[in-house]
PDB file of C-alpha atoms in Angstrom:
ATOM      1  CA  MET R 300      10.498 -61.852 -20.701  1.00  0.00           C
ATOM      2  CA  LEU R 301       7.595 -59.479 -19.369  1.00  0.00           C
ATOM      3  CA  ALA R 302       9.651 -57.406 -17.501  1.00  0.00           C
ATOM      4  CA  ARG R 303      12.377 -56.435 -20.463  1.00  0.00           C
ATOM      5  CA  LEU R 304       9.330 -55.995 -22.952  1.00  0.00           C
ATOM      6  CA  PHE R 305       8.069 -53.358 -20.270  1.00  0.00           C
ATOM      7  CA  ALA R 306      11.546 -51.674 -20.072  1.00  0.00           C
ATOM      8  CA  ILE R 307      11.383 -51.440 -23.754  1.00  0.00           C
ATOM      9  CA  PHE R 308       8.037 -50.039 -23.848  1.00  0.00           C
ATOM     10  CA  LEU R 309       9.170 -47.281 -21.515  1.00  0.00           C
ATOM     11  CA  PHE R 310      12.411 -46.205 -23.418  1.00  0.00           C
ATOM     12  CA  LEU R 311       9.999 -46.045 -26.296  1.00  0.00           C
ATOM     13  CA  PHE R 312       7.807 -44.324 -24.568  1.00  0.00           C
ATOM     14  CA  ALA R 313      10.491 -41.497 -22.983  1.00  0.00           C
ATOM     15  CA  THR R 314      12.226 -41.314 -26.394  1.00  0.00           C
ATOM     16  CA  ALA R 315       9.015 -40.143 -27.794  1.00  0.00           C
ATOM     17  CA  LEU R 316       8.704 -36.987 -25.382  1.00  0.00           C
ATOM     18  CA  PRO R 317       8.289 -33.785 -27.446  1.00  0.00           C
ATOM     19  CA  GLY R 318      11.327 -31.847 -25.501  1.00  0.00           C
ATOM     20  CA  HIS R 319      12.112 -31.801 -22.349  1.00  0.00           C
ATOM     21  CA  ALA R 320      10.002 -31.772 -18.802  1.00  0.00           C
ATOM     22  CA  ILE R 321      10.632 -28.851 -16.968  1.00  0.00           C
ATOM     23  CA  ASN R 322      13.233 -29.380 -14.413  1.00  0.00           C
ATOM     24  CA  ILE R 323      13.231 -27.263 -11.491  1.00  0.00           C
ATOM     25  CA  ARG R 324      16.228 -27.259  -9.223  1.00  0.00           C
ATOM     26  CA  TRP R 325      16.019 -25.669  -6.095  1.00  0.00           C
ATOM     27  CA  ASP R 326      18.619 -24.127  -3.928  1.00  0.00           C
ATOM     28  CA  PHE R 327      18.639 -23.776  -0.334  1.00  0.00           C
ATOM     29  CA  SER R 328      21.809 -21.445   0.232  1.00  0.00           C
ATOM     30  CA  LEU R 329      19.743 -18.300   0.902  1.00  0.00           C
ATOM     31  CA  ASP R 330      17.701 -19.626   3.407  1.00  0.00           C
ATOM     32  CA  THR R 331      20.172 -18.439   6.263  1.00  0.00           C
ATOM     33  CA  GLY R 332      16.933 -18.553   8.665  1.00  0.00           C
ATOM     34  CA  ASN R 333      15.913 -22.169   7.577  1.00  0.00           C
ATOM     35  CA  PHE R 334      12.379 -21.653   6.484  1.00  0.00           C
ATOM     36  CA  TRP R 335      12.184 -24.455   4.382  1.00  0.00           C
ATOM     37  CA  THR R 336      12.219 -27.425   6.586  1.00  0.00           C
ATOM     38  CA  ALA R 337      12.072 -31.147   5.162  1.00  0.00           C
ATOM     39  CA  GLU R 338       7.776 -30.545   5.331  1.00  0.00           C
ATOM     40  CA  ARG R 339       7.813 -27.631   3.487  1.00  0.00           C
ATOM     41  CA  ARG R 340      10.630 -29.063   0.939  1.00  0.00           C
ATOM     42  CA  LEU R 341       7.916 -31.455   0.126  1.00  0.00           C
ATOM     43  CA  VAL R 342       5.543 -28.696  -0.865  1.00  0.00           C
ATOM     44  CA  LEU R 343       8.188 -27.173  -3.213  1.00  0.00           C
ATOM     45  CA  ASP R 344       8.300 -30.110  -4.821  1.00  0.00           C
ATOM     46  CA  TYR R 345       4.995 -31.129  -5.261  1.00  0.00           C
ATOM     47  CA  ALA R 346       3.986 -27.302  -6.750  1.00  0.00           C
ATOM     48  CA  ALA R 347       7.082 -27.739  -9.246  1.00  0.00           C
ATOM     49  CA  GLN R 348       5.170 -31.348 -10.220  1.00  0.00           C
ATOM     50  CA  GLN R 349       2.152 -28.938 -11.224  1.00  0.00           C
ATOM     51  CA  PHE R 350       4.380 -28.197 -14.474  1.00  0.00           C
ATOM     52  CA  ALA R 351       6.042 -31.833 -15.267  1.00  0.00           C
ATOM     53  CA  GLY R 352       3.232 -31.568 -18.231  1.00  0.00           C
ATOM     54  CA  TYR R 353       5.178 -28.728 -20.228  1.00  0.00           C
ATOM     55  CA  THR R 354       8.971 -28.494 -21.906  1.00  0.00           C
ATOM     56  CA  LEU R 355      11.624 -26.398 -21.055  1.00  0.00           C
ATOM     57  CA  THR R 356      14.332 -25.833 -23.142  1.00  0.00           C
ATOM     58  CA  THR R 357      17.181 -23.218 -23.023  1.00  0.00           C
ATOM     59  CA  PRO R 358      20.293 -22.395 -24.973  1.00  0.00           C
ATOM     60  CA  ASP R 359      23.080 -24.920 -24.665  1.00  0.00           C
ATOM     61  CA  TRP R 360      24.708 -23.405 -21.711  1.00  0.00           C
ATOM     62  CA  SER R 361      27.518 -26.313 -22.011  1.00  0.00           C
ATOM     63  CA  ALA R 362      29.142 -24.320 -25.245  1.00  0.00           C
ATOM     64  CA  PHE R 363      30.096 -21.691 -23.057  1.00  0.00           C
ATOM     65  CA  GLU R 364      31.407 -23.370 -18.988  1.00  0.00           C
ATOM     66  CA  PRO R 365      33.129 -23.370 -17.152  1.00  0.00           C
ATOM     67  CA  TYR R 366      33.697 -19.696 -18.792  1.00  0.00           C
ATOM     68  CA  VAL R 367      30.329 -17.738 -18.151  1.00  0.00           C
ATOM     69  CA  LYS R 368      29.084 -16.964 -15.109  1.00  0.00           C
ATOM     70  CA  PHE R 369      25.931 -14.799 -13.820  1.00  0.00           C
ATOM     71  CA  GLU R 370      26.563 -12.362 -10.958  1.00  0.00           C
ATOM     72  CA  VAL R 371      23.248 -11.015 -10.146  1.00  0.00           C
ATOM     73  CA  ASN R 372      22.131  -8.525  -7.780  1.00  0.00           C
ATOM     74  CA  LEU R 373      19.640 -10.098  -5.723  1.00  0.00           C
ATOM     75  CA  GLU R 374      17.734  -7.568  -3.359  1.00  0.00           C
ATOM     76  CA  ASP R 375      17.277  -8.722   0.415  1.00  0.00           C
ATOM     77  CA  PRO R 376      14.066  -8.195   1.360  1.00  0.00           C
ATOM     78  CA  ILE R 377      15.495  -7.330   4.623  1.00  0.00           C
ATOM     79  CA  THR R 378      17.576  -4.433   4.513  1.00  0.00           C
ATOM     80  CA  PRO R 379      18.576  -2.211   1.175  1.00  0.00           C
ATOM     81  CA  ASP R 380      21.716  -3.873   1.141  1.00  0.00           C
ATOM     82  CA  ALA R 381      22.271  -5.979  -2.053  1.00  0.00           C
ATOM     83  CA  VAL R 382      23.142 -10.035  -1.936  1.00  0.00           C
ATOM     84  CA  TRP R 383      25.432 -10.918  -4.820  1.00  0.00           C
ATOM     85  CA  GLN R 384      25.087 -14.912  -5.724  1.00  0.00           C
ATOM     86  CA  GLU R 385      27.130 -16.250  -8.731  1.00  0.00           C
ATOM     87  CA  MET R 386      24.863 -18.328 -10.846  1.00  0.00           C
ATOM     88  CA  PHE R 387      26.207 -20.892 -13.585  1.00  0.00           C
ATOM     89  CA  PRO R 388      23.312 -21.784 -16.039  1.00  0.00           C
ATOM     90  CA  GLN R 389      22.616 -25.563 -16.223  1.00  0.00           C
ATOM     91  CA  ASN R 390      20.842 -27.510 -19.503  1.00  0.00           C
ATOM     92  CA  GLN R 391      17.292 -27.629 -19.924  1.00  0.00           C
ATOM     93  CA  THR R 392      17.321 -26.690 -15.538  1.00  0.00           C
ATOM     94  CA  LEU R 393      15.499 -24.091 -14.311  1.00  0.00           C
ATOM     95  CA  THR R 394      17.180 -23.099 -11.163  1.00  0.00           C
ATOM     96  CA  ILE R 395      15.448 -21.709  -8.270  1.00  0.00           C
ATOM     97  CA  TYR R 396      17.180 -19.675  -5.456  1.00  0.00           C
ATOM     98  CA  VAL R 397      14.412 -20.375  -1.862  1.00  0.00           C
ATOM     99  CA  GLY R 398      14.627 -17.680   1.205  1.00  0.00           C
ATOM    100  CA  ALA R 399      12.272 -16.257   3.553  1.00  0.00           C
ATOM    101  CA  SER R 400      12.044 -13.205   5.572  1.00  0.00           C
ATOM    102  CA  ASP R 401       9.348 -10.375   7.066  1.00  0.00           C
ATOM    103  CA  LEU R 402       7.843  -9.411   3.359  1.00  0.00           C
ATOM    104  CA  GLY R 403       5.839  -6.547   5.191  1.00  0.00           C
ATOM    105  CA  GLU R 404       1.642  -5.980   4.912  1.00  0.00           C
ATOM    106  CA  ARG R 405      -0.398  -8.292   2.307  1.00  0.00           C
ATOM    107  CA  THR R 406       2.320  -9.963   0.609  1.00  0.00           C
ATOM    108  CA  LEU R 407       2.940 -13.830   1.257  1.00  0.00           C
ATOM    109  CA  GLY R 408       5.557 -13.969  -1.428  1.00  0.00           C
ATOM    110  CA  MET R 409       8.152 -12.669  -3.852  1.00  0.00           C
ATOM    111  CA  ALA R 410       9.591 -13.728  -7.207  1.00  0.00           C
ATOM    112  CA  MET R 411      12.322 -12.516  -9.164  1.00  0.00           C
ATOM    113  CA  ILE R 412      14.007 -12.926 -12.464  1.00  0.00           C
ATOM    114  CA  PRO R 413      17.329 -11.598 -13.167  1.00  0.00           C
ATOM    115  CA  GLU R 414      18.016  -8.934 -15.894  1.00  0.00           C
ATOM    116  CA  SER R 415      20.893  -9.970 -18.548  1.00  0.00           C
ATOM    117  CA  ARG R 416      24.159  -9.346 -16.319  1.00  0.00           C
ATOM    118  CA  TYR R 417      26.601 -11.750 -17.185  1.00  0.00           C
ATOM    119  CA  THR R 418      30.563 -11.786 -17.166  1.00  0.00           C
ATOM    120  CA  ILE R 419      32.642 -13.899 -19.869  1.00  0.00           C
ATOM    121  CA  LEU R 420      35.538 -15.174 -18.451  1.00  0.00           C
ATOM    122  CA  ASP R 421      36.780 -16.758 -21.678  1.00  0.00           C
ATOM    123  CA  GLU R 422      37.057 -15.557 -25.667  1.00  0.00           C
ATOM    124  CA  ARG R 423      35.284 -19.396 -25.316  1.00  0.00           C
ATOM    125  CA  GLY R 424      32.102 -17.496 -24.220  1.00  0.00           C
ATOM    126  CA  ALA R 425      31.792 -15.485 -27.152  1.00  0.00           C
ATOM    127  CA  GLY R 426      28.046 -15.910 -28.396  1.00  0.00           C
ATOM    128  CA  PHE R 427      26.783 -15.989 -24.781  1.00  0.00           C
ATOM    129  CA  GLY R 428      24.989 -12.707 -25.156  1.00  0.00           C
ATOM    130  CA  GLU R 429      23.056 -13.628 -28.041  1.00  0.00           C
ATOM    131  CA  ALA R 430      21.922 -17.241 -26.529  1.00  0.00           C
ATOM    132  CA  LEU R 431      21.032 -15.172 -23.684  1.00  0.00           C
ATOM    133  CA  GLN R 432      18.702 -12.793 -25.413  1.00  0.00           C
ATOM    134  CA  SER R 433      17.067 -15.760 -26.731  1.00  0.00           C
ATOM    135  CA  THR R 434      15.533 -16.799 -23.770  1.00  0.00           C
ATOM    136  CA  ASN R 435      13.162 -13.796 -23.399  1.00  0.00           C
ATOM    137  CA  THR R 436      11.458 -12.869 -26.731  1.00  0.00           C
ATOM    138  CA  ASN R 437       8.048 -11.470 -27.856  1.00  0.00           C
ATOM    139  CA  THR R 438       6.942 -15.490 -28.879  1.00  0.00           C
ATOM    140  CA  VAL R 439       8.570 -17.274 -26.192  1.00  0.00           C
ATOM    141  CA  PHE R 440      10.172 -17.054 -22.660  1.00  0.00           C
ATOM    142  CA  GLN R 441      12.903 -19.585 -21.524  1.00  0.00           C
ATOM    143  CA  PRO R 442      13.809 -19.276 -17.476  1.00  0.00           C
ATOM    144  CA  TYR R 443      16.984 -20.604 -16.466  1.00  0.00           C
ATOM    145  CA  VAL R 444      17.456 -18.808 -13.206  1.00  0.00           C
ATOM    146  CA  GLY R 445      14.813 -17.249 -10.369  1.00  0.00           C
ATOM    147  CA  LEU R 446      14.423 -16.600  -6.772  1.00  0.00           C
ATOM    148  CA  LEU R 447      11.380 -17.739  -4.535  1.00  0.00           C
ATOM    149  CA  TYR R 448      10.883 -15.967  -1.352  1.00  0.00           C
ATOM    150  CA  ALA R 449       8.373 -16.666   1.198  1.00  0.00           C
ATOM    151  CA  THR R 450       7.376 -14.130   3.908  1.00  0.00           C
ATOM    152  CA  THR R 451       7.474 -14.954   8.104  1.00  0.00           C
ATOM    153  CA  ARG R 452       4.882 -12.586   9.096  1.00  0.00           C
ATOM    154  CA  TYR R 453       2.125 -14.711   8.683  1.00  0.00           C
ATOM    155  CA  THR R 454       1.032 -18.500   9.364  1.00  0.00           C
ATOM    156  CA  PHE R 455       1.221 -20.825   6.404  1.00  0.00           C
ATOM    157  CA  TYR R 456      -0.402 -24.531   6.313  1.00  0.00           C
ATOM    158  CA  SER R 457       2.640 -26.871   4.849  1.00  0.00           C
ATOM    159  CA  GLY R 458       0.347 -29.928   4.052  1.00  0.00           C
ATOM    160  CA  LEU R 459      -0.087 -31.386   0.789  1.00  0.00           C
ATOM    161  CA  ASP R 460      -3.797 -32.220   1.065  1.00  0.00           C
ATOM    162  CA  ASP R 461      -6.159 -29.649   0.117  1.00  0.00           C
ATOM    163  CA  THR R 462      -7.781 -29.464   4.059  1.00  0.00           C
ATOM    164  CA  VAL R 463      -5.882 -25.485   4.419  1.00  0.00           C
ATOM    165  CA  PRO R 464      -6.783 -24.439   8.192  1.00  0.00           C
ATOM    166  CA  ALA R 465      -9.750 -21.499   8.157  1.00  0.00           C
ATOM    167  CA  GLU R 466      -7.319 -19.050   9.495  1.00  0.00           C
ATOM    168  CA  GLU R 467      -3.852 -19.840   7.709  1.00  0.00           C
ATOM    169  CA  PHE R 468      -2.710 -19.377   4.106  1.00  0.00           C
ATOM    170  CA  ASP R 469      -1.624 -22.232   1.882  1.00  0.00           C
ATOM    171  CA  LEU R 470       2.211 -22.496   1.123  1.00  0.00           C
ATOM    172  CA  PHE R 471       1.591 -24.584  -1.947  1.00  0.00           C
ATOM    173  CA  SER R 472      -0.974 -22.225  -3.610  1.00  0.00           C
ATOM    174  CA  MET R 473       1.926 -19.328  -2.550  1.00  0.00           C
ATOM    175  CA  VAL R 474       4.382 -21.229  -4.165  1.00  0.00           C
ATOM    176  CA  VAL R 475       2.557 -22.233  -7.742  1.00  0.00           C
ATOM    177  CA  HIS R 476       1.588 -18.711  -8.044  1.00  0.00           C
ATOM    178  CA  GLU R 477       5.445 -17.338  -7.463  1.00  0.00           C
ATOM    179  CA  LEU R 478       6.436 -20.369 -10.030  1.00  0.00           C
ATOM    180  CA  GLY R 479       4.023 -18.802 -12.720  1.00  0.00           C
ATOM    181  CA  HIS R 480       5.373 -15.503 -12.149  1.00  0.00           C
ATOM    182  CA  ILE R 481       9.066 -17.103 -12.685  1.00  0.00           C
ATOM    183  CA  LEU R 482       7.838 -18.963 -16.054  1.00  0.00           C
ATOM    184  CA  GLY R 483       6.554 -15.858 -17.474  1.00  0.00           C
ATOM    185  CA  ILE R 484       3.185 -14.601 -16.154  1.00  0.00           C
ATOM    186  CA  GLY R 485       3.761 -10.784 -15.793  1.00  0.00           C
ATOM    187  CA  MET R 486       7.224 -11.304 -16.009  1.00  0.00           C
ATOM    188  CA  SER R 487       8.447 -11.638 -19.287  1.00  0.00           C
ATOM    189  CA  ASN R 488       8.339  -9.947 -23.040  1.00  0.00           C
ATOM    190  CA  ALA R 489       6.107 -12.649 -24.361  1.00  0.00           C
ATOM    191  CA  TRP R 490       3.249 -11.746 -21.769  1.00  0.00           C
ATOM    192  CA  TYR R 491       3.340  -8.556 -22.567  1.00  0.00           C
ATOM    193  CA  ALA R 492       3.141  -9.179 -26.541  1.00  0.00           C
ATOM    194  CA  HIS R 493      -0.211 -10.637 -25.386  1.00  0.00           C
ATOM    195  CA  VAL R 494      -1.478  -7.768 -23.394  1.00  0.00           C
ATOM    196  CA  VAL R 495      -3.782  -5.413 -24.886  1.00  0.00           C
ATOM    197  CA  ASP R 496      -5.726  -2.759 -23.016  1.00  0.00           C
ATOM    198  CA  GLY R 497      -5.571  -4.716 -19.897  1.00  0.00           C
ATOM    199  CA  ARG R 498      -6.288  -8.102 -21.158  1.00  0.00           C
ATOM    200  CA  PHE R 499      -4.492 -10.988 -21.955  1.00  0.00           C
ATOM    201  CA  MET R 500      -5.188 -11.937 -25.756  1.00  0.00           C
ATOM    202  CA  GLY R 501      -3.071 -14.941 -25.946  1.00  0.00           C
ATOM    203  CA  GLU R 502      -4.761 -17.517 -28.528  1.00  0.00           C
ATOM    204  CA  ASN R 503      -4.746 -20.344 -26.674  1.00  0.00           C
ATOM    205  CA  VAL R 504      -6.310 -18.456 -23.546  1.00  0.00           C
ATOM    206  CA  LEU R 505      -8.672 -17.127 -26.409  1.00  0.00           C
ATOM    207  CA  SER R 506      -9.969 -20.570 -27.292  1.00  0.00           C
ATOM    208  CA  ILE R 507     -10.737 -21.066 -24.009  1.00  0.00           C
ATOM    209  CA  ILE R 508     -12.824 -17.874 -22.404  1.00  0.00           C
ATOM    210  CA  GLY R 509     -13.844 -15.948 -25.945  1.00  0.00           C
ATOM    211  CA  ALA R 510     -12.702 -12.984 -28.046  1.00  0.00           C
ATOM    212  CA  GLU R 511     -13.060 -10.236 -25.485  1.00  0.00           C
ATOM    213  CA  GLY R 512      -9.968 -11.772 -23.958  1.00  0.00           C
ATOM    214  CA  LEU R 513      -9.134 -12.299 -19.813  1.00  0.00           C
ATOM    215  CA  GLU R 514      -8.922  -8.823 -18.083  1.00  0.00           C
ATOM    216  CA  LEU R 515      -5.791  -8.378 -15.910  1.00  0.00           C
ATOM    217  CA  THR R 516      -5.525  -6.968 -12.095  1.00  0.00           C
ATOM    218  CA  GLY R 517      -2.752  -4.523 -11.302  1.00  0.00           C
ATOM    219  CA  GLU R 518      -1.389  -1.632 -12.457  1.00  0.00           C
ATOM    220  CA  ASP R 519       1.247  -3.265 -14.486  1.00  0.00           C
ATOM    221  CA  PHE R 520      -1.517  -6.092 -15.291  1.00  0.00           C
ATOM    222  CA  ALA R 521       0.806  -8.919 -14.421  1.00  0.00           C
ATOM    223  CA  HIS R 522      -2.292 -10.886 -12.048  1.00  0.00           C
ATOM    224  CA  LEU R 523      -5.452 -12.794 -13.219  1.00  0.00           C
ATOM    225  CA  PRO R 524      -8.579 -11.855 -10.970  1.00  0.00           C
ATOM    226  CA  GLU R 525      -9.491 -13.510  -7.751  1.00  0.00           C
ATOM    227  CA  GLY R 526     -10.462 -16.802  -7.767  1.00  0.00           C
ATOM    228  CA  TYR R 527      -7.522 -17.926 -10.339  1.00  0.00           C
ATOM    229  CA  ASN R 528      -3.895 -19.127  -8.564  1.00  0.00           C
ATOM    230  CA  MET R 529      -2.188 -16.063 -10.410  1.00  0.00           C
ATOM    231  CA  GLY R 530      -4.851 -13.604  -8.958  1.00  0.00           C
ATOM    232  CA  LYS R 531      -5.093 -12.819  -4.625  1.00  0.00           C
ATOM    233  CA  GLY R 532      -4.895 -15.345  -2.132  1.00  0.00           C
ATOM    234  CA  ALA R 533      -6.817 -16.328   0.517  1.00  0.00           C
ATOM    235  CA  ALA R 534      -6.794 -17.870   4.182  1.00  0.00           C
ATOM    236  CA  GLY R 535      -8.253 -21.170   3.971  1.00  0.00           C
ATOM    237  CA  HIS R 536      -7.969 -21.866   0.502  1.00  0.00           C
ATOM    238  CA  ARG R 537      -6.265 -23.745  -1.746  1.00  0.00           C
ATOM    239  CA  PHE R 538      -5.646 -23.018  -5.680  1.00  0.00           C
ATOM    240  CA  TYR R 539      -4.471 -24.967  -8.041  1.00  0.00           C
ATOM    241  CA  PHE R 540      -3.414 -23.821 -11.601  1.00  0.00           C
ATOM    242  CA  SER R 541      -6.662 -23.519 -13.603  1.00  0.00           C
ATOM    243  CA  GLU R 542      -6.959 -24.667 -17.769  1.00  0.00           C
ATOM    244  CA  VAL R 543      -6.673 -21.110 -18.466  1.00  0.00           C
ATOM    245  CA  GLU R 544      -3.447 -20.700 -16.632  1.00  0.00           C
ATOM    246  CA  TYR R 545      -1.945 -23.575 -18.206  1.00  0.00           C
ATOM    247  CA  ALA R 546      -2.829 -22.081 -21.621  1.00  0.00           C
ATOM    248  CA  ILE R 547      -1.468 -18.915 -20.811  1.00  0.00           C
ATOM    249  CA  LEU R 548       1.869 -21.030 -20.447  1.00  0.00           C
ATOM    250  CA  ARG R 549       1.511 -22.425 -23.918  1.00  0.00           C
ATOM    251  CA  ASP R 550       0.928 -18.710 -25.354  1.00  0.00           C
ATOM    252  CA  LEU R 551       4.046 -17.921 -23.405  1.00  0.00           C
ATOM    253  CA  GLY R 552       5.648 -20.481 -25.657  1.00  0.00           C
ATOM    254  CA  TYR R 553       5.483 -23.624 -23.863  1.00  0.00           C
ATOM    255  CA  GLN R 554       4.799 -26.798 -25.040  1.00  0.00           C
ATOM    256  CA  SER R 555       2.737 -29.093 -22.911  1.00  0.00           C
ATOM    257  CA  ILE R 556       3.872 -32.808 -23.349  1.00  0.00           C
ATOM    258  CA  PRO R 557       0.664 -35.597 -24.099  1.00  0.00           C
ATOM    259  CA  GLU R 558      -1.119 -36.710 -21.009  1.00  0.00           C
ATOM    260  CA  PRO R 559      -0.245 -40.196 -21.023  1.00  0.00           C
ATOM    261  CA  SER R 560       3.346 -38.462 -20.609  1.00  0.00           C
ATOM    262  CA  ALA R 561       2.578 -36.353 -17.679  1.00  0.00           C
ATOM    263  CA  ALA R 562       1.021 -38.939 -15.829  1.00  0.00           C
ATOM    264  CA  TRP R 563       4.437 -40.625 -16.032  1.00  0.00           C
ATOM    265  CA  LEU R 564       6.499 -37.704 -15.152  1.00  0.00           C
ATOM    266  CA  VAL R 565       4.808 -36.554 -12.074  1.00  0.00           C
ATOM    267  CA  PRO R 566       5.193 -39.765  -9.693  1.00  0.00           C
ATOM    268  CA  GLY R 567       8.975 -39.114 -10.734  1.00  0.00           C
ATOM    269  CA  GLY R 568       8.650 -37.233  -8.022  1.00  0.00           C
ATOM    270  CA  ALA R 569      20.139  -9.735 -10.053  1.00  0.00           C
ATOM    271  CA  ALA R 570      20.201  -6.262 -10.940  1.00  0.00           C
ATOM    272  CA  LEU R 571      16.400  -7.081 -10.914  1.00  0.00           C
ATOM    273  CA  LEU R 572      14.460  -6.698 -14.307  1.00  0.00           C
ATOM    274  CA  TYR R 573      10.993  -7.809 -12.525  1.00  0.00           C
ATOM    275  CA  ARG R 574       9.691  -8.572  -8.942  1.00  0.00           C
ATOM    276  CA  ARG R 575       6.114 -10.238  -8.582  1.00  0.00           C
ATOM    277  CA  ARG R 576       4.175 -10.452  -5.115  1.00  0.00           C
ATOM    278  CA  PHE R 577       1.741 -13.092  -3.989  1.00  0.00           C
ATOM    279  CA  ALA R 578      -0.603 -10.677  -2.592  1.00  0.00           C
ATOM    280  CA  ARG R 579      -3.133 -11.644   1.063  1.00  0.00           C
ATOM    281  CA  ARG R 580      -6.773 -10.863   1.136  1.00  0.00           C
ATOM    282  CA  ARG R 581      -8.989 -12.104   3.867  1.00  0.00           C
TER     283      ARG R 581
END
C-alpha cells in the first residue's frame, strides 16, 4: 500500500513540472580520436545535470519528420576543410556533437551552434522555417543542436569531485562553460538584446547585482569577468555556475523548475552562426 501511494505521489509530482527539463543528448560521431572515454563521458553527464532545474521547450519537430533535415557545415578545428553533418532535430532535446583536437594556445574548449540552414525534403515540411525562426528571438532562445570540442593540447582533470590538481585544467568547468554558450550566453539574440554598453542588463540579473548591471568582457561582450564559470578558466580550480549565471538563463527565456523538482531530476541522472572558446589562464 505504501509503495502504491509513493508511486501515485511521484506521478502527481512529475505531472506538476512546469515544462520539460533540459534533456541533453551527447553524440560522439565526431570523436574520431576517442577523447571522450567512459570516465570523461561521466563528466559530460555531470555537467548536464547542472542545468536539470531549467526547462527546454522547442517547436514540435515531429510535425515535420522525416521530411526535414539539417545539413550543418561544422568547422573542423584541425584543417580548413568542412565537416558536413546531417542533423535531425528531436522534440524537447538538445543534441550536442562532441569531439576533441588541438585548439591552439589559450583555448580549452570551443562551442558552436548552427545557423538556419536546412533542407525541406517534402512539401509536408512547409512551415518549418517559421518554427525554426521561433527558436532564437530577442526574448527567448531554444537550442536544439550544438557542437562542443575539447582541446588535446592541455591536461584535463576528469574527476567528478572538486580536488583539481594545481597543474591541470578542470574538464567539468570547461564543459559547463561551453554548455552555457550553447544555451545562449554570448550566442543568441536574447543575450544581445540585454547587452547595453558592455553590460548585461537582464531583469533577473539586475535583481541580484543592482541597477548598474553585469560588466562583460571580450570584444563581442560574450563572457563574464574572471571568477565566474563564464569567465576565463584557471588551472587547479573548479568553477560551478553561480546564482548570477542561472539568472542569466532566466533572462534568456528559460524557466526554472521549483527546487524540489530539480532535486528529483538530478539523480535521474553548419555554416556557423557563432563560435565561443573557453580561454585558459595560469
